[in-house]
Each structure stands twice: as C-alpha cells, then as structure tokens.
PDB file of C-alpha atoms in Angstrom:
ATOM      1  CA  MET A   1     -21.363  -1.666   3.655  1.00  0.00           C
ATOM      2  CA  THR A   2     -17.713  -0.673   3.960  1.00  0.00           C
ATOM      3  CA  ARG A   3     -15.921  -0.167   0.654  1.00  0.00           C
ATOM      4  CA  LEU A   4     -12.211  -0.970   0.429  1.00  0.00           C
ATOM      5  CA  ALA A   5     -10.110  -0.133  -2.609  1.00  0.00           C
ATOM      6  CA  MET A   6      -6.753  -1.837  -3.005  1.00  0.00           C
ATOM      7  CA  VAL A   7      -3.925  -0.494  -5.136  1.00  0.00           C
ATOM      8  CA  HIS A   8      -1.562  -3.165  -6.417  1.00  0.00           C
ATOM      9  CA  THR A   9       1.768  -2.772  -8.208  1.00  0.00           C
ATOM     10  CA  VAL A  10       1.880  -6.450  -9.163  1.00  0.00           C
ATOM     11  CA  GLY A  11      -1.076  -7.757 -11.154  1.00  0.00           C
ATOM     12  CA  ALA A  12      -0.939 -11.249  -9.645  1.00  0.00           C
ATOM     13  CA  LEU A  13      -1.680  -9.792  -6.205  1.00  0.00           C
ATOM     14  CA  GLU A  14      -5.216  -8.802  -7.112  1.00  0.00           C
ATOM     15  CA  SER A  15      -6.545 -12.354  -6.813  1.00  0.00           C
ATOM     16  CA  VAL A  16      -4.518 -13.031  -3.657  1.00  0.00           C
ATOM     17  CA  PHE A  17      -5.927  -9.990  -1.882  1.00  0.00           C
ATOM     18  CA  ALA A  18      -9.425 -10.577  -3.283  1.00  0.00           C
ATOM     19  CA  ASP A  19      -9.409 -14.040  -1.722  1.00  0.00           C
ATOM     20  CA  LEU A  20      -8.102 -12.707   1.599  1.00  0.00           C
ATOM     21  CA  ALA A  21     -10.668  -9.917   1.675  1.00  0.00           C
ATOM     22  CA  SER A  22     -13.458 -12.356   0.909  1.00  0.00           C
ATOM     23  CA  GLU A  23     -12.324 -14.642   3.715  1.00  0.00           C
ATOM     24  CA  LEU A  24     -11.548 -12.014   6.356  1.00  0.00           C
ATOM     25  CA  GLY A  25     -14.116  -9.362   5.489  1.00  0.00           C
ATOM     26  CA  PRO A  26     -17.068 -10.930   3.738  1.00  0.00           C
ATOM     27  CA  ASP A  27     -19.152  -7.812   4.427  1.00  0.00           C
ATOM     28  CA  VAL A  28     -16.585  -5.514   2.814  1.00  0.00           C
ATOM     29  CA  GLU A  29     -17.013  -4.525  -0.817  1.00  0.00           C
ATOM     30  CA  THR A  30     -13.614  -4.480  -2.516  1.00  0.00           C
ATOM     31  CA  THR A  31     -12.295  -2.950  -5.694  1.00  0.00           C
ATOM     32  CA  HIS A  32      -8.829  -3.253  -7.159  1.00  0.00           C
ATOM     33  CA  VAL A  33      -6.570  -0.961  -9.137  1.00  0.00           C
ATOM     34  CA  VAL A  34      -3.449  -2.416 -10.724  1.00  0.00           C
ATOM     35  CA  ASP A  35      -0.639  -0.115 -11.870  1.00  0.00           C
ATOM     36  CA  GLU A  36       2.547  -2.118 -12.358  1.00  0.00           C
ATOM     37  CA  ALA A  37       4.357   0.947 -13.685  1.00  0.00           C
ATOM     38  CA  LEU A  38       4.436   2.386 -10.161  1.00  0.00           C
ATOM     39  CA  LEU A  39       6.765  -0.366  -8.997  1.00  0.00           C
ATOM     40  CA  GLY A  40       8.657  -0.477 -12.277  1.00  0.00           C
ATOM     41  CA  GLU A  41       9.519   3.201 -11.982  1.00  0.00           C
ATOM     42  CA  ALA A  42      10.601   2.779  -8.350  1.00  0.00           C
ATOM     43  CA  ILE A  43      12.841  -0.155  -9.237  1.00  0.00           C
ATOM     44  CA  ALA A  44      14.413   1.744 -12.146  1.00  0.00           C
ATOM     45  CA  ALA A  45      15.114   4.811  -9.986  1.00  0.00           C
ATOM     46  CA  GLY A  46      16.054   2.907  -6.814  1.00  0.00           C
ATOM     47  CA  HIS A  47      13.386   4.869  -4.941  1.00  0.00           C
ATOM     48  CA  VAL A  48       9.901   6.242  -5.608  1.00  0.00           C
ATOM     49  CA  PRO A  49      10.264   9.280  -7.895  1.00  0.00           C
ATOM     50  CA  GLU A  50       8.067  12.311  -7.195  1.00  0.00           C
ATOM     51  CA  SER A  51       6.160  11.769 -10.450  1.00  0.00           C
ATOM     52  CA  THR A  52       5.355   8.218  -9.346  1.00  0.00           C
ATOM     53  CA  ALA A  53       4.305   9.419  -5.897  1.00  0.00           C
ATOM     54  CA  ALA A  54       2.018  11.992  -7.525  1.00  0.00           C
ATOM     55  CA  ARG A  55       0.402   9.297  -9.685  1.00  0.00           C
ATOM     56  CA  LEU A  56      -0.164   7.081  -6.638  1.00  0.00           C
ATOM     57  CA  GLU A  57      -1.786  10.030  -4.862  1.00  0.00           C
ATOM     58  CA  ARG A  58      -4.107  10.599  -7.845  1.00  0.00           C
ATOM     59  CA  THR A  59      -5.024   6.902  -7.809  1.00  0.00           C
ATOM     60  CA  VAL A  60      -5.825   7.008  -4.084  1.00  0.00           C
ATOM     61  CA  ARG A  61      -7.891  10.178  -4.452  1.00  0.00           C
ATOM     62  CA  GLU A  62      -9.805   8.709  -7.417  1.00  0.00           C
ATOM     63  CA  ALA A  63     -10.632   5.575  -5.429  1.00  0.00           C
ATOM     64  CA  LEU A  64     -11.942   7.670  -2.547  1.00  0.00           C
ATOM     65  CA  ASP A  65     -13.861   9.954  -4.924  1.00  0.00           C
ATOM     66  CA  GLU A  66     -15.467   6.847  -6.450  1.00  0.00           C
ATOM     67  CA  GLY A  67     -16.818   5.808  -3.062  1.00  0.00           C
ATOM     68  CA  ALA A  68     -14.114   3.842  -1.255  1.00  0.00           C
ATOM     69  CA  ASP A  69     -14.073   4.355   2.503  1.00  0.00           C
ATOM     70  CA  LEU A  70     -10.461   3.246   2.754  1.00  0.00           C
ATOM     71  CA  VAL A  71      -7.601   2.578   0.345  1.00  0.00           C
ATOM     72  CA  LEU A  72      -4.968  -0.074   1.029  1.00  0.00           C
ATOM     73  CA  VAL A  73      -1.734   0.172  -0.955  1.00  0.00           C
ATOM     74  CA  THR A  74      -0.383  -3.372  -1.172  1.00  0.00           C
ATOM     75  CA  CYS A  75       3.183  -2.456  -2.171  1.00  0.00           C
ATOM     76  CA  SER A  76       5.732  -2.019   0.612  1.00  0.00           C
ATOM     77  CA  SER A  77       8.013  -0.059  -1.707  1.00  0.00           C
ATOM     78  CA  MET A  78       5.348   2.682  -1.699  1.00  0.00           C
ATOM     79  CA  GLY A  79       5.351   2.860   2.122  1.00  0.00           C
ATOM     80  CA  HIS A  80       6.976   6.274   2.504  1.00  0.00           C
ATOM     81  CA  VAL A  81       4.615   7.739  -0.080  1.00  0.00           C
ATOM     82  CA  VAL A  82       1.570   6.335   1.715  1.00  0.00           C
ATOM     83  CA  ASP A  83       2.795   7.679   5.063  1.00  0.00           C
ATOM     84  CA  ARG A  84       3.402  11.168   3.653  1.00  0.00           C
ATOM     85  CA  LEU A  85       0.057  11.160   1.885  1.00  0.00           C
ATOM     86  CA  ALA A  86      -1.867  10.159   5.010  1.00  0.00           C
ATOM     87  CA  GLU A  87      -0.020  12.704   7.170  1.00  0.00           C
ATOM     88  CA  ARG A  88      -0.248  15.571   4.694  1.00  0.00           C
ATOM     89  CA  SER A  89      -3.791  15.132   3.458  1.00  0.00           C
ATOM     90  CA  GLY A  90      -5.563  13.080   6.112  1.00  0.00           C
ATOM     91  CA  LEU A  91      -6.816  10.731   3.406  1.00  0.00           C
ATOM     92  CA  ALA A  92      -8.018   7.289   4.468  1.00  0.00           C
ATOM     93  CA  VAL A  93      -5.067   5.334   3.103  1.00  0.00           C
ATOM     94  CA  LEU A  94      -3.022   2.544   4.685  1.00  0.00           C
ATOM     95  CA  ARG A  95       0.155   0.722   3.781  1.00  0.00           C
ATOM     96  CA  VAL A  96       0.049  -3.045   3.658  1.00  0.00           C
ATOM     97  CA  ASP A  97       2.996  -3.673   5.980  1.00  0.00           C
ATOM     98  CA  GLU A  98       1.846  -1.551   8.909  1.00  0.00           C
ATOM     99  CA  ALA A  99       0.089  -4.406  10.737  1.00  0.00           C
ATOM    100  CA  LEU A 100       3.075  -6.655  10.068  1.00  0.00           C
ATOM    101  CA  ALA A 101       5.424  -4.144  11.691  1.00  0.00           C
ATOM    102  CA  ASP A 102       3.092  -3.667  14.678  1.00  0.00           C
ATOM    103  CA  ARG A 103       3.025  -7.435  15.212  1.00  0.00           C
ATOM    104  CA  ALA A 104       6.812  -7.737  14.917  1.00  0.00           C
ATOM    105  CA  ILE A 105       7.312  -4.981  17.489  1.00  0.00           C
ATOM    106  CA  SER A 106       4.945  -6.724  19.895  1.00  0.00           C
ATOM    107  CA  LEU A 107       6.988  -9.934  19.601  1.00  0.00           C
ATOM    108  CA  GLY A 108      10.504  -8.649  20.114  1.00  0.00           C
ATOM    109  CA  GLN A 109      12.964  -5.809  20.376  1.00  0.00           C
ATOM    110  CA  ARG A 110      15.204  -6.812  17.495  1.00  0.00           C
ATOM    111  CA  ILE A 111      13.555  -7.120  14.107  1.00  0.00           C
ATOM    112  CA  GLY A 112      15.073  -8.125  10.791  1.00  0.00           C
ATOM    113  CA  VAL A 113      13.693  -7.211   7.390  1.00  0.00           C
ATOM    114  CA  ILE A 114      13.904  -9.530   4.406  1.00  0.00           C
ATOM    115  CA  ALA A 115      12.604  -8.222   1.108  1.00  0.00           C
ATOM    116  CA  THR A 116      12.391  -9.345  -2.485  1.00  0.00           C
ATOM    117  CA  LEU A 117      13.220  -5.841  -3.763  1.00  0.00           C
ATOM    118  CA  ALA A 118      15.793  -3.288  -2.676  1.00  0.00           C
ATOM    119  CA  THR A 119      13.125  -0.574  -2.901  1.00  0.00           C
ATOM    120  CA  THR A 120      11.228  -2.289  -0.093  1.00  0.00           C
ATOM    121  CA  LEU A 121      14.056  -2.373   2.435  1.00  0.00           C
ATOM    122  CA  GLU A 122      14.221   1.286   3.460  1.00  0.00           C
ATOM    123  CA  PRO A 123      10.468   1.954   3.799  1.00  0.00           C
ATOM    124  CA  THR A 124       9.917  -1.255   5.734  1.00  0.00           C
ATOM    125  CA  ALA A 125      12.945  -0.846   7.992  1.00  0.00           C
ATOM    126  CA  ASP A 126      11.951   2.770   8.708  1.00  0.00           C
ATOM    127  CA  LEU A 127       8.471   1.617   9.624  1.00  0.00           C
TER     128      LEU A 127
END
C-alpha cells in the first residue's frame, strides 16, 4: 500500500485533504502533519525564512523516515522551499499547486494568479 504524508500549514485543511484522499485514492494510506507556525512565520516575514524552510525540511524527512512513500506539502506559500528541497535532495516531496499549474498551462498561454495571501503570489506565479 502506498503511504502519503501531507504537511498542512492550516489545521482546517487536514479534514479537507483527508476526504479528498479517501475519495480519490482509497488504497492510499494517509497521514497528516499540521504546523501552522510555518505559514505564520512566512506571513510575518513576507517570505519563507531559512529557519522555517529548515523546519519544513525536517518535517518532510521525518515523514519519509516514518514510512511515507511521498510527502505532499499543501501550502502554496511553501512552493519555493519544496522545489529547492526536491531538487537538492531528491526527496519524494511535491507541492500542492503543481498539478494546478500544469492544467492551467495546458488550457492557455496567459494565466492569472489569485491568492488569499501575498506569500503565495510569487511561488505560484513562478511555477
């Protein structure tokens, strides 16, 4: 059985993603880690500080060490960190908005980004 760990920066998202995972991947075992401070620190700084990025990396590594086959980070504000982590370490980690961006690109040449947080705009637009 495939094991998926999800890292959330908003506690309310755990149940949303649990329901989606159950519906779309009933054969996938899921676990959830919630660390709202990750997003809080990014909002306060206007970007993801290195100390926050290091904590996210530790969280991803711990999830993989505990048996996850893949880690999905469900916070778009963490996008650059996830990209750097995957490139640098080869860890099995994905950002939540990657499929969304792929779909948008397949539908048109001009894409707009609307976000609820300023810290989401740059990582998503860069993607």
